Coordinates of C-alpha atoms and ligand atoms in Angstrom, one line a residue:
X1 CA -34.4 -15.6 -36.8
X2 CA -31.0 -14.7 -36.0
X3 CA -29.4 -13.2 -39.9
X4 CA -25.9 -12.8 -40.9
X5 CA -26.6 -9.1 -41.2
X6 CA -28.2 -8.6 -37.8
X7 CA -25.4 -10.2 -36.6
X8 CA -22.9 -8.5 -38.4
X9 CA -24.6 -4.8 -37.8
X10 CA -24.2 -5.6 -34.2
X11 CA -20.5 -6.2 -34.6
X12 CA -17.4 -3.7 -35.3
X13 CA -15.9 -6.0 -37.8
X14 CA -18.4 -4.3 -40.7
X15 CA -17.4 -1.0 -40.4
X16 CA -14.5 -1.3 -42.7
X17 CA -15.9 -4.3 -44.9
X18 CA -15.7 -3.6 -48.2
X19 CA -13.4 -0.3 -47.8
X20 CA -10.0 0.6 -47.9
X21 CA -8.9 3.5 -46.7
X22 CA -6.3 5.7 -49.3
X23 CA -2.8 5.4 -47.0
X24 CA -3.2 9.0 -46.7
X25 CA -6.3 8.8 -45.2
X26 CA -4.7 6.0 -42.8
X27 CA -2.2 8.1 -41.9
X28 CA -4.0 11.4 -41.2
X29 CA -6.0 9.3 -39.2
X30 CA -3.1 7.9 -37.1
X31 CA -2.2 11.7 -36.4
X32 CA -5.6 12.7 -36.2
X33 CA -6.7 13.6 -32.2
X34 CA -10.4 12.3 -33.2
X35 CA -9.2 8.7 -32.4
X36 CA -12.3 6.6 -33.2
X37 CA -15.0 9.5 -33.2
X38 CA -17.8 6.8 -33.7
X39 CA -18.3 5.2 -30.5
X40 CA -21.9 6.5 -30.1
X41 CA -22.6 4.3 -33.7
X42 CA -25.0 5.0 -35.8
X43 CA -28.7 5.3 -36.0
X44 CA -32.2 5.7 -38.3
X45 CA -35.2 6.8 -37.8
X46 CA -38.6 8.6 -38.8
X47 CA -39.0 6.2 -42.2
X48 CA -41.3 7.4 -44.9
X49 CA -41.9 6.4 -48.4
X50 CA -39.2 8.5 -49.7
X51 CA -36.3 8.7 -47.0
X52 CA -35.7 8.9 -43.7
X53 CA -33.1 10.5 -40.7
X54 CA -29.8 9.2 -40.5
X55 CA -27.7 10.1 -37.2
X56 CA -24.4 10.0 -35.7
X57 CA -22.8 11.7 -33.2
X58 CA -19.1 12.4 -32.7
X59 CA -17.3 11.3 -29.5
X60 CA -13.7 10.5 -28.2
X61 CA -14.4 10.0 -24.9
X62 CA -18.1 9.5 -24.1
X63 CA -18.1 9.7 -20.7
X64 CA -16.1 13.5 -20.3
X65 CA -17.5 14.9 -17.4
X66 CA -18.8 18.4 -19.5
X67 CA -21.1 16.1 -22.0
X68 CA -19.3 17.2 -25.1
X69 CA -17.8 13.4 -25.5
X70 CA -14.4 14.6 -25.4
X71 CA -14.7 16.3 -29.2
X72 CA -12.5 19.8 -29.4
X73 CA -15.0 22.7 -29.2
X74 CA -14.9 23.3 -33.2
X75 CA -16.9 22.1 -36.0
X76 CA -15.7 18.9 -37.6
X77 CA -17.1 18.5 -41.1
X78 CA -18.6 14.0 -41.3
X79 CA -19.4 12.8 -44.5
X80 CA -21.8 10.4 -44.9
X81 CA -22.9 7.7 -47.6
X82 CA -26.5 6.1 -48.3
X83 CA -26.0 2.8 -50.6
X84 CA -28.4 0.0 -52.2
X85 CA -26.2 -2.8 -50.9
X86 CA -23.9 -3.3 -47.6
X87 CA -20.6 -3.0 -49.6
X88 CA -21.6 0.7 -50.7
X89 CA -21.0 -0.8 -54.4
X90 CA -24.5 1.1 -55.2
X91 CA -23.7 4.7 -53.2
X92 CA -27.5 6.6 -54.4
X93 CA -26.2 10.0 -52.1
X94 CA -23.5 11.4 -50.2
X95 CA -22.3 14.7 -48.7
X96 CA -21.0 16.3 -46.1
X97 CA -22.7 17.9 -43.0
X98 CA -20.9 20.0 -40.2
X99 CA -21.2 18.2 -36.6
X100 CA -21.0 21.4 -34.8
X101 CA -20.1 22.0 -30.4
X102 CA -23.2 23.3 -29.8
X103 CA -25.2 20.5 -30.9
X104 CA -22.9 18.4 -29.5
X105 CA -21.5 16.9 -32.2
X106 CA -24.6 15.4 -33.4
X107 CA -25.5 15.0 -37.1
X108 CA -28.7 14.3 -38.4
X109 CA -29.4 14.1 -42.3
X110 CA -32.9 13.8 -43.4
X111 CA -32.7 12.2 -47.0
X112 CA -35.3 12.4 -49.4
X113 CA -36.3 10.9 -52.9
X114 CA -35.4 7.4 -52.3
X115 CA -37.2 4.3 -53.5
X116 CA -40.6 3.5 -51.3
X117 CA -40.1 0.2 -49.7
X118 CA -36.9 -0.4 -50.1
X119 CA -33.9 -1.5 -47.6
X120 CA -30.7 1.1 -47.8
X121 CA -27.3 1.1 -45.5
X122 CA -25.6 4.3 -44.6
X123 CA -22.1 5.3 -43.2
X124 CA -20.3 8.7 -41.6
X125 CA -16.7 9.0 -42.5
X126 CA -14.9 12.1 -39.9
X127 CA -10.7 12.9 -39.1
X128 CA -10.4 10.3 -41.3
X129 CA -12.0 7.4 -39.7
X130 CA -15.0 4.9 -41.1
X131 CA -18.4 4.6 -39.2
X132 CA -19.9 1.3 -38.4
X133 CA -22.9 0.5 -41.3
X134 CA -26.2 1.0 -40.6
X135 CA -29.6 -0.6 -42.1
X136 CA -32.6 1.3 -42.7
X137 CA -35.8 1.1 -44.6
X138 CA -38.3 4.0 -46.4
X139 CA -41.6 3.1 -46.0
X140 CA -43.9 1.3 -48.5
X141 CA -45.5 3.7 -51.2
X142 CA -48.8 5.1 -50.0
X143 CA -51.8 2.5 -50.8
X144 CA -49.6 -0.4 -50.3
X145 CA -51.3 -2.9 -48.8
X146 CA -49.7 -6.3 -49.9
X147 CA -46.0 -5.5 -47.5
X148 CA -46.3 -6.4 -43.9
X149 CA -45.0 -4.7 -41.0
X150 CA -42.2 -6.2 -38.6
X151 CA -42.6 -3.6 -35.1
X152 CA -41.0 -4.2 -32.3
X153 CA -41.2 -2.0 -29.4
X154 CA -40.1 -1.6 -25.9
X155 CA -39.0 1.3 -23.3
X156 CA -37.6 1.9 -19.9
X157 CA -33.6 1.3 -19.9
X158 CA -32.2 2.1 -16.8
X159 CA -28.3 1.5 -17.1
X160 CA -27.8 0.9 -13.7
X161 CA -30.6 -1.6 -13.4
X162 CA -28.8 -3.7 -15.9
X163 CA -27.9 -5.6 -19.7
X164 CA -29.3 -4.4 -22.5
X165 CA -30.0 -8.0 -23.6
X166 CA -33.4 -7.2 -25.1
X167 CA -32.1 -4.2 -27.4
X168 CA -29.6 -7.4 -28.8
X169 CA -32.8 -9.4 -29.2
X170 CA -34.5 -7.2 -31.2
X171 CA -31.5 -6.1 -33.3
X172 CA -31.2 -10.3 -34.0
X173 CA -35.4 -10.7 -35.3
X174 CA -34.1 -7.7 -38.1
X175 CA -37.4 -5.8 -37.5
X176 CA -38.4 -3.0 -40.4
X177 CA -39.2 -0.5 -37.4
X178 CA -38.4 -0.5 -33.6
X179 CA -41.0 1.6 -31.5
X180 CA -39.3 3.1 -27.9
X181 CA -42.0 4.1 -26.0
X182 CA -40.3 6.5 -23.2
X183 CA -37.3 6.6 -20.8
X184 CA -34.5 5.8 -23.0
X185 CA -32.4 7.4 -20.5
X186 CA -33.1 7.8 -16.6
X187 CA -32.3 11.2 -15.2
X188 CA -31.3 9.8 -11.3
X189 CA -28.5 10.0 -9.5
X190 CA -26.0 6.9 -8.6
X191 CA -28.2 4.0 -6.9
X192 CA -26.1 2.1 -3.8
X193 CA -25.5 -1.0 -5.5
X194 CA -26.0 -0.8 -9.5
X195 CA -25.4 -3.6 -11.6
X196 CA -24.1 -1.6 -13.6
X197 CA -21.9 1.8 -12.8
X198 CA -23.4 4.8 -14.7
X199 CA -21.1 8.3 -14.6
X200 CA -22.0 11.8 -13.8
X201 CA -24.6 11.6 -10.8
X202 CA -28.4 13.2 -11.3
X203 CA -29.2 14.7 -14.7
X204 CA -29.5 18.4 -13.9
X205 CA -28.3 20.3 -16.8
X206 CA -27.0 20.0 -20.2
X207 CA -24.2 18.2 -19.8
X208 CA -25.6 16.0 -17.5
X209 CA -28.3 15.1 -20.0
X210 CA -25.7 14.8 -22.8
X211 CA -23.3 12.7 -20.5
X212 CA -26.0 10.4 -19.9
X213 CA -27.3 9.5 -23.4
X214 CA -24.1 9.1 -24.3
X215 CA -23.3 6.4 -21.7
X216 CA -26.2 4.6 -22.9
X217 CA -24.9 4.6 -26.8
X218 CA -21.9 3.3 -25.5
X219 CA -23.6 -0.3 -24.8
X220 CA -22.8 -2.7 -27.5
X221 CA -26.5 -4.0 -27.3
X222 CA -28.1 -0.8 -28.3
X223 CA -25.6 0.4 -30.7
X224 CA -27.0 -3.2 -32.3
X225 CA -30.7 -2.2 -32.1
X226 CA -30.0 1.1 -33.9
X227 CA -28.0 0.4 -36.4
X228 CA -30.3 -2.7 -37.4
X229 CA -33.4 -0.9 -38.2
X230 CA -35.0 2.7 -38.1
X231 CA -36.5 3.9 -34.8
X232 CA -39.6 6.2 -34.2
X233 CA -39.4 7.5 -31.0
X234 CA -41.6 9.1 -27.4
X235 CA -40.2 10.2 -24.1
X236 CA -41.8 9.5 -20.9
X237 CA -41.3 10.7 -17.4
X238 CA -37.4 9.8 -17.2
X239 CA -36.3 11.6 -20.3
X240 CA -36.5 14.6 -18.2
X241 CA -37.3 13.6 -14.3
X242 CA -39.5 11.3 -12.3
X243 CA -43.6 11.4 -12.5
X244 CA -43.2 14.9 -14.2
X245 CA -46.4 16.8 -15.5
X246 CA -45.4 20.8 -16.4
X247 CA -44.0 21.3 -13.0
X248 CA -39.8 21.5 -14.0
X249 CA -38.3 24.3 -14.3
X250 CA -38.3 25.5 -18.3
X251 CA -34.5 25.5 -18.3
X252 CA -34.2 21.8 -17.1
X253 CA -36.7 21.1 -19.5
X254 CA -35.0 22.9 -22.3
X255 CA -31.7 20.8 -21.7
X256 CA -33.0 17.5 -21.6
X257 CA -35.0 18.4 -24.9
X258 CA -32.2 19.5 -26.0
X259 CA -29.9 16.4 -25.2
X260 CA -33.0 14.3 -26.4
X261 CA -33.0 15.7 -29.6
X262 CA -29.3 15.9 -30.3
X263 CA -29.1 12.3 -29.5
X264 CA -32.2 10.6 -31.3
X265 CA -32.5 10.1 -35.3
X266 CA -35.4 12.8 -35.5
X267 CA -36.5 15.2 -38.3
X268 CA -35.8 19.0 -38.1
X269 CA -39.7 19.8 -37.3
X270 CA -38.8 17.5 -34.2
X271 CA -36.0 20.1 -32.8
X272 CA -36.6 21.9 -29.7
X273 CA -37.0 25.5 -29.0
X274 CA -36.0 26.0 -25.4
X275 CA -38.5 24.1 -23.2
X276 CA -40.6 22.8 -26.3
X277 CA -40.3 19.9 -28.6
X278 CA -43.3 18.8 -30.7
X279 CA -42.9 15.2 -30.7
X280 CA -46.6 13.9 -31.6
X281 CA -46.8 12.8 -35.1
X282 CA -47.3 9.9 -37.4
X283 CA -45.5 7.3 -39.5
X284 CA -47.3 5.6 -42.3
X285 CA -46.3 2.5 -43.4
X286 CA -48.2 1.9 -47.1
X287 CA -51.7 1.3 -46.2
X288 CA -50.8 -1.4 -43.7
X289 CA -50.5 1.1 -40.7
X290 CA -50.3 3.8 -39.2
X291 CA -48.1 4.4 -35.9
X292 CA -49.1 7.6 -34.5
X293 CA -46.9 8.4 -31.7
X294 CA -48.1 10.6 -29.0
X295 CA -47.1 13.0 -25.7
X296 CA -48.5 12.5 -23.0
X297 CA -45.9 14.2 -21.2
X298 CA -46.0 18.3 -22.1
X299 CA -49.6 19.0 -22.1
X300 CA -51.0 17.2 -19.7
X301 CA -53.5 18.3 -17.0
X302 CA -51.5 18.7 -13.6
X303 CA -52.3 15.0 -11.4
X304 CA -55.9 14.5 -10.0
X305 CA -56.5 14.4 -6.3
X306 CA -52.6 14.8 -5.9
X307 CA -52.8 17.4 -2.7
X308 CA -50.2 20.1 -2.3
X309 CA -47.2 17.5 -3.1
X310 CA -48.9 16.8 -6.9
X311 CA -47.7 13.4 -6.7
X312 CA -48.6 10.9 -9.1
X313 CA -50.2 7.7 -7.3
X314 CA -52.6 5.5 -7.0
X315 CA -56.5 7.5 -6.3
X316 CA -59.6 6.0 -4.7
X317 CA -63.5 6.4 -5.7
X318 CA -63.2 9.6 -3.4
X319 CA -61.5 11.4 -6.4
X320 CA -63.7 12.7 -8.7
X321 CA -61.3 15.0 -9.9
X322 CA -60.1 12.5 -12.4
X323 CA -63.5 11.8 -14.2
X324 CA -63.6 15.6 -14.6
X325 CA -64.6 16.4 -18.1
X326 CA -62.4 19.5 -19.4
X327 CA -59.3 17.3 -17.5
X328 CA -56.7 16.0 -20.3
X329 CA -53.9 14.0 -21.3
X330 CA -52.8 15.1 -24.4
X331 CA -53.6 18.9 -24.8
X332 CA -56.4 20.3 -26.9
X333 CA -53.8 21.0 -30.0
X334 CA -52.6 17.2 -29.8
X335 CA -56.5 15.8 -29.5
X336 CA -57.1 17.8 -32.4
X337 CA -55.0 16.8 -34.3
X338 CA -55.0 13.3 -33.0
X339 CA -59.0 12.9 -34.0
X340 CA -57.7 14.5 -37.3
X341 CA -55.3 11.6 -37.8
X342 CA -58.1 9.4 -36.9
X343 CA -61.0 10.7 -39.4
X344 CA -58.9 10.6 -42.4
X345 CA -56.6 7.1 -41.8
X346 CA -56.7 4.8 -44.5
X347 CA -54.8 2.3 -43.5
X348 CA -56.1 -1.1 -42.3
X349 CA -54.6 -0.7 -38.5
X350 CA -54.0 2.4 -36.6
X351 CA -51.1 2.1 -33.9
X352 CA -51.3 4.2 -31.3
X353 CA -47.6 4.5 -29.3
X354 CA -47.4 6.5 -26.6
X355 CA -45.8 6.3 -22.9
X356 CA -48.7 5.4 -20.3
X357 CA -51.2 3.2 -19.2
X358 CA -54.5 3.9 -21.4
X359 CA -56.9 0.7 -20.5
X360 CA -58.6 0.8 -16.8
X361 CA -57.2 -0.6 -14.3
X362 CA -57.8 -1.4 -10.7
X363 CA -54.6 -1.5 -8.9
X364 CA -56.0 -2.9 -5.2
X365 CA -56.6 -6.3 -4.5
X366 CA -60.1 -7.0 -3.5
X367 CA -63.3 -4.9 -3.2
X368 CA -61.8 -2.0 -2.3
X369 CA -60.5 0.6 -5.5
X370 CA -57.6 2.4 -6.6
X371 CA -56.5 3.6 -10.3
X372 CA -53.0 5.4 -11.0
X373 CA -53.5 9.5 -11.4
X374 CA -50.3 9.0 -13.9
X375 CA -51.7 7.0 -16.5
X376 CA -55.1 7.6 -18.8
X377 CA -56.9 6.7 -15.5
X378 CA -56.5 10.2 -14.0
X379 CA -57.9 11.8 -17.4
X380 CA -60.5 9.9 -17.8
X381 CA -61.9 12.9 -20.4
X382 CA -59.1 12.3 -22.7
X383 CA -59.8 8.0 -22.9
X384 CA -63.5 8.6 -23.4
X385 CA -63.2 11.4 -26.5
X386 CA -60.2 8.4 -28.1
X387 CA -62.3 5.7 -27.3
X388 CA -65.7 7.5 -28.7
X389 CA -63.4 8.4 -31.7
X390 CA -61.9 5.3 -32.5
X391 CA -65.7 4.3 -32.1
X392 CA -67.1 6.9 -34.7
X393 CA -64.9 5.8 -37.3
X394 CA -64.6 1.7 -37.1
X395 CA -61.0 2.6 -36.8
X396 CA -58.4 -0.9 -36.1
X397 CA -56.8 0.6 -33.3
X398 CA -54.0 -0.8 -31.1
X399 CA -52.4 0.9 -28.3
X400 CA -48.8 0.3 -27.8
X401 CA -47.6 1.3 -24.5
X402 CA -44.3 1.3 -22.1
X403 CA -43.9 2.1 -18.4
X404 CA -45.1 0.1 -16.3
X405 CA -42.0 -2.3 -16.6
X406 CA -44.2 -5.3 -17.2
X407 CA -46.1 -7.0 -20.1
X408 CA -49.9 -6.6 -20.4
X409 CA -52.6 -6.9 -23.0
X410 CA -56.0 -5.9 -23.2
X411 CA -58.9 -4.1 -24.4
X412 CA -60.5 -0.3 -24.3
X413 CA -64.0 -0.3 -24.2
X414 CA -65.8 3.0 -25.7
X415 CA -67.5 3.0 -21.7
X416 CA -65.0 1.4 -19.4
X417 CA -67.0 1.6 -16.4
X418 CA -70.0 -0.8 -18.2
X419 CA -69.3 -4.2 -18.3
X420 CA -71.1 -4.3 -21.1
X421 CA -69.9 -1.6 -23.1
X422 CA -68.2 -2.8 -26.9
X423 CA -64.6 -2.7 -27.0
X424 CA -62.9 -0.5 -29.4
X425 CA -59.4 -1.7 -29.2
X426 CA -56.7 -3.4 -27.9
X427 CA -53.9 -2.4 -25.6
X428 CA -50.2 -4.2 -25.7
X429 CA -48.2 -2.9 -23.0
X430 CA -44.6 -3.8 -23.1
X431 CA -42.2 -4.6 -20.1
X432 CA -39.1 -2.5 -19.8
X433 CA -35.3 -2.9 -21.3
X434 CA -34.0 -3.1 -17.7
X435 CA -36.0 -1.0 -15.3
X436 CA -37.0 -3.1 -12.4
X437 CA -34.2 -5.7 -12.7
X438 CA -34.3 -9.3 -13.3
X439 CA -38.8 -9.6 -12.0
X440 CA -40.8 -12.8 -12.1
X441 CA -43.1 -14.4 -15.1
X442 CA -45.9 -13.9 -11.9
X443 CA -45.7 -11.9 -8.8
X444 CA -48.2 -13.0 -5.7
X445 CA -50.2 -10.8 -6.2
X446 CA -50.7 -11.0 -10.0
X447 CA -53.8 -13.5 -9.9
X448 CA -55.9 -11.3 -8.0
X449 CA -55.2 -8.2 -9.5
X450 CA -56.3 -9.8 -12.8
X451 CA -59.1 -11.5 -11.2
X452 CA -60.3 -7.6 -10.8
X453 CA -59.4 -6.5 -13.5
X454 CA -61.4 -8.6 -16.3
X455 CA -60.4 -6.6 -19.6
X456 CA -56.8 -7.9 -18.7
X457 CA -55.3 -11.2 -20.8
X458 CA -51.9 -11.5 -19.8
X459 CA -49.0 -10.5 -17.3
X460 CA -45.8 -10.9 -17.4
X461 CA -42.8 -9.6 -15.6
X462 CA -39.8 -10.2 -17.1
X463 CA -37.8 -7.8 -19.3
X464 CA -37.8 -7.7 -22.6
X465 CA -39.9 -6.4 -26.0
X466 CA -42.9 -6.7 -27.8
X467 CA -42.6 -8.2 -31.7
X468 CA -45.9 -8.1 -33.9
X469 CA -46.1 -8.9 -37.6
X470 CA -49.2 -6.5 -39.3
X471 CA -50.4 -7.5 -42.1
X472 CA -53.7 -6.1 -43.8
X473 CA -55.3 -10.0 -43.2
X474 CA -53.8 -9.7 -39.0
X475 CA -51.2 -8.6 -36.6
X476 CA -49.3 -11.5 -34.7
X477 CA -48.1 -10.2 -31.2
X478 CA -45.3 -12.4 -29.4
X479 CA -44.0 -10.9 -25.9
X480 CA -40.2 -11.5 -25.7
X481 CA -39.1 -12.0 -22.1
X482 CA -36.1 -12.3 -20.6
X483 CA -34.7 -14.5 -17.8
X484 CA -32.2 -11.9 -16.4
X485 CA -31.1 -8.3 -17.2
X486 CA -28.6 -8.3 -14.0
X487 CA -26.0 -10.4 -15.8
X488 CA -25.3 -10.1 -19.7
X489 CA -26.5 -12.1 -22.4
X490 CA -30.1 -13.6 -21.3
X491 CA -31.9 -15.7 -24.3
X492 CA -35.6 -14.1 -24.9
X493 CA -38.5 -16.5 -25.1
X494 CA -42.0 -16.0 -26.1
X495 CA -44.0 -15.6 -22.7
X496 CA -47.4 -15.0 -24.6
X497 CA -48.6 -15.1 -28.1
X498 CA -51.9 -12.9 -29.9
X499 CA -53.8 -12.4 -32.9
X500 CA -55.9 -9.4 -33.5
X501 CA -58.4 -9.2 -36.4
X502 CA -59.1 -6.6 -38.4
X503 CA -62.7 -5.4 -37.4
X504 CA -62.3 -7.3 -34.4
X505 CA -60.6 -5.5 -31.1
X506 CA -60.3 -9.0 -29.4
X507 CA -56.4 -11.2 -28.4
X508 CA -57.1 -14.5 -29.4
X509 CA -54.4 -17.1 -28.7
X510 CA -52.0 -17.1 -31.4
Ligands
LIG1 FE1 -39.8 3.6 -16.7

């Protein structure tokens, strides 16, 4: 799987292949004080048939202490390049866009027009000084049903807990679209012994939040990852602070929006203002699939049977506060137009990426009972309506899902309190990029809590990704796993393998 280009995206030795500076050019760039303004790399994102985001963001010195990366507080004009081939032989646009202080030197182009289904490579050019390539990829033309979709997806980096090996993985199996599925950054403050040393203490303000994502673009691993493939991406908790649900303060909120948007290859309808950010929408991918990405975060329904503290935890049969019908996950806009989405899809599978937990799940061993209030567990309201409307219109749907720093797979049912209630779809829940360090394929406990939980095919608990192949015929699922995140460089093997059917909301072994 591993491709000369994945390979060479990964690498710095592309970003002047195929170009020679004009000596001027050198030599202004030899005077220039932006000395190699592209250490964040590149990125894609948001694909449709006719274009897509491409990003960059200007920094010096990533790790400056006040978040702007180093960059002199004036607007630096970046040109940029979109070509058919990796040589930029074939340049189809190019411009110039003004990467400005106050969005911290971020760029993002949204290109339109281009050929549906097709592969493109892009570059930023600033003081002088050549980007790294990127790959990216519009979307199939609507109707298309004979292209496949390569998705991987994965979430939870914590840079203190680790490599990240698995964002190298993925870069290496050239996906057509990586999926993160929340906490691309974690907010907290420095941990006793990290493996690896992160800079600027707990994420409090803007420059915290800036400081932080741009410590993570740093890593060789995820430069790789983006510059490989577009991304569509969700937040969770850590993108803004642990187990939050509409209780931070609007201005924290605000900044990590803020910081989230300036350093993620989103659209303009995607930008934040002050302590909102729509970030539920859809990508279409011909008529293969749909991926529509949702928020469980900002609306959400403060914690069930949390007391005064509104902790999120783990809730008994005492709590009926979670079953409560009006309760929900998503907000009444997002349902709307989530069941919208739903009633009109035609594409053969409907992805559903979001951050948290959606199938039932009984997290003590034994007879006794306990479901998380975090996940779709404590909103019981909001799984029933999905499930009922997944139900009401035969839709193929699959529900991707990060955070739990594991791998698990397995089904929905329309009534997941009967046994004998049809399923309506099927849940892949991927492990985490580092969160949690090194784990174990099993845990003691594992065989129990599965034994209780019978809707539940496979554990695993090793870092790592998801990978899946769609096709209109079937979508192949392999779980990547890693043997170690707390030294660099870990091979990823296939812990588990899945096929899911069309009309079918069942994992057979693959
Ligand atoms: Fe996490």
């Amino acid at each position: 799987m591993l491709t000369r280009r994945a390979l060479l995206a990964g690498s710095a030795s592309l970003a002047v292949a195929g170009v020679t500076a004009p000596r001027a050019v050198r030599a202004a760039a030899r005077r220039s004080p932006l000395r190699d303004p592209f250490r964040l790399g590149v990125a894609s994102g948001e694909p449709a048939p006719d274009g897509m985001v491409v990003w960059t963001r200007l920094a010096t010195d990533p790790l400056a202490p006040d978040g702007l990366g180093g960059m002199p507080r004036r607007p630096v004009p970046v040109e940029w390049q979109l070509a058919e081939d990796e040589n930029f032989r074939r340049v189809v646009r190019h411009g110039t866009e003004t990467a400005r202080p106050e969005a911290a030197h971020s760029v993002h182009v949204e290109l339109e027009g281009l050929e549906p289904g097709a592969e493109y490579f892009y570059r930023f050019r600033a003081a002088g000084e050549l980007s790294e390539t990127g790959r990216t990829l519009t979307a199939p033309a609507p109707g298309t049903r004979s292209r496949a979709l390569n998705l991987s997806f994965t979430s939870c980096a914590d840079y203190q807990s680790g490599y990240f090996t698995a964002y190298r993985r993925m870069a290496e199996d050239h996906p057509d679209l990586i999926a993160f599925l929340g906490d691309y950054i974690y907010e907290y403050g420095d941990y006793e012994h990290p493996v690896r040393d992160q800079a600027g203490g707990e994420c409090l303000d803007l420059a915290g939040y800036r400081l932080r994502h741009a410590q993570h673009k740093t890593d060789p691993d995820l430069r790789a990852a983006h510059a490989i493939a577009p991304w569509a991406v969700v937040w969770d908790d850590h993108d803004v602070r642990n187990a939050w649900a509409g209780d931070v303060s609007r201005k924290r909120r605000a900044a990590a929006f803020r910081a989230y948007y300036e350093n993620m290859p989103l659209r303009r309808a995607q930008r934040p203002v002050g302590a909102a950010l729509r970030l539920y929408r859809s990508i279409r991918w011909g008529a293969v699939a749909n991926l529509h990405l949702l928020d469980t975060r900002q609306y959400r329904d403060p914690y069930a049977c949390a007391g005064r503290a509104g902790r999120a935890g783990t809730v008994g049969p005492d709590c009926a506060e979670r079953l409560a019908p009006a309760r929900t996950i998503l907000g009444q806009e997002q349902q709307t137009w989530l069941d919208a989405q739903l009633r009109e899809s035609h594409a053969t599978w409907d992805l559903l990426g979001q951050q948290v937990f959606m199938m039932e799940m009984d997290w003590v061993r034994g007879p006794a009972q306990g479901w998380s209030n975090e996940g779709w567990d404590g909103y019981v309201a909001s799984r029933d309506h999905l499930a009922a409307t997944v139900g009401a219109h035969r839709r193929n749907a699959v529900v991707l899902t990060g955070d739990v720093h594991s791998h698990w797979a397995g089904r929905i049912s329309r009534d997941q309190r009967d046994p004998g209630s049809k399923p309506v779809a099927v849940e892949l829940v991927t492990t985490s990029v580092t969160s949690a360090g090194d784990g174990l394929d099993e845990y003691p406990d594992t065989p129990d809590l599965l034994a209780g939980n019978p809707h539940v095919r496979f554990f695993n608990g090793r870092r790592g990704y998801v990978r899946t192949r769609i096709s209109r015929r079937e979508m192949k699922v392999d779980f990547r796993s890693l043997a170690y995140v707390t030294r660099p460089d870990a091979p990823a093997r296939t812990s588990g393998s899945f096929a899911i059917e069309p009309g079918d909301p069942a994992l057979n072994p693959a």
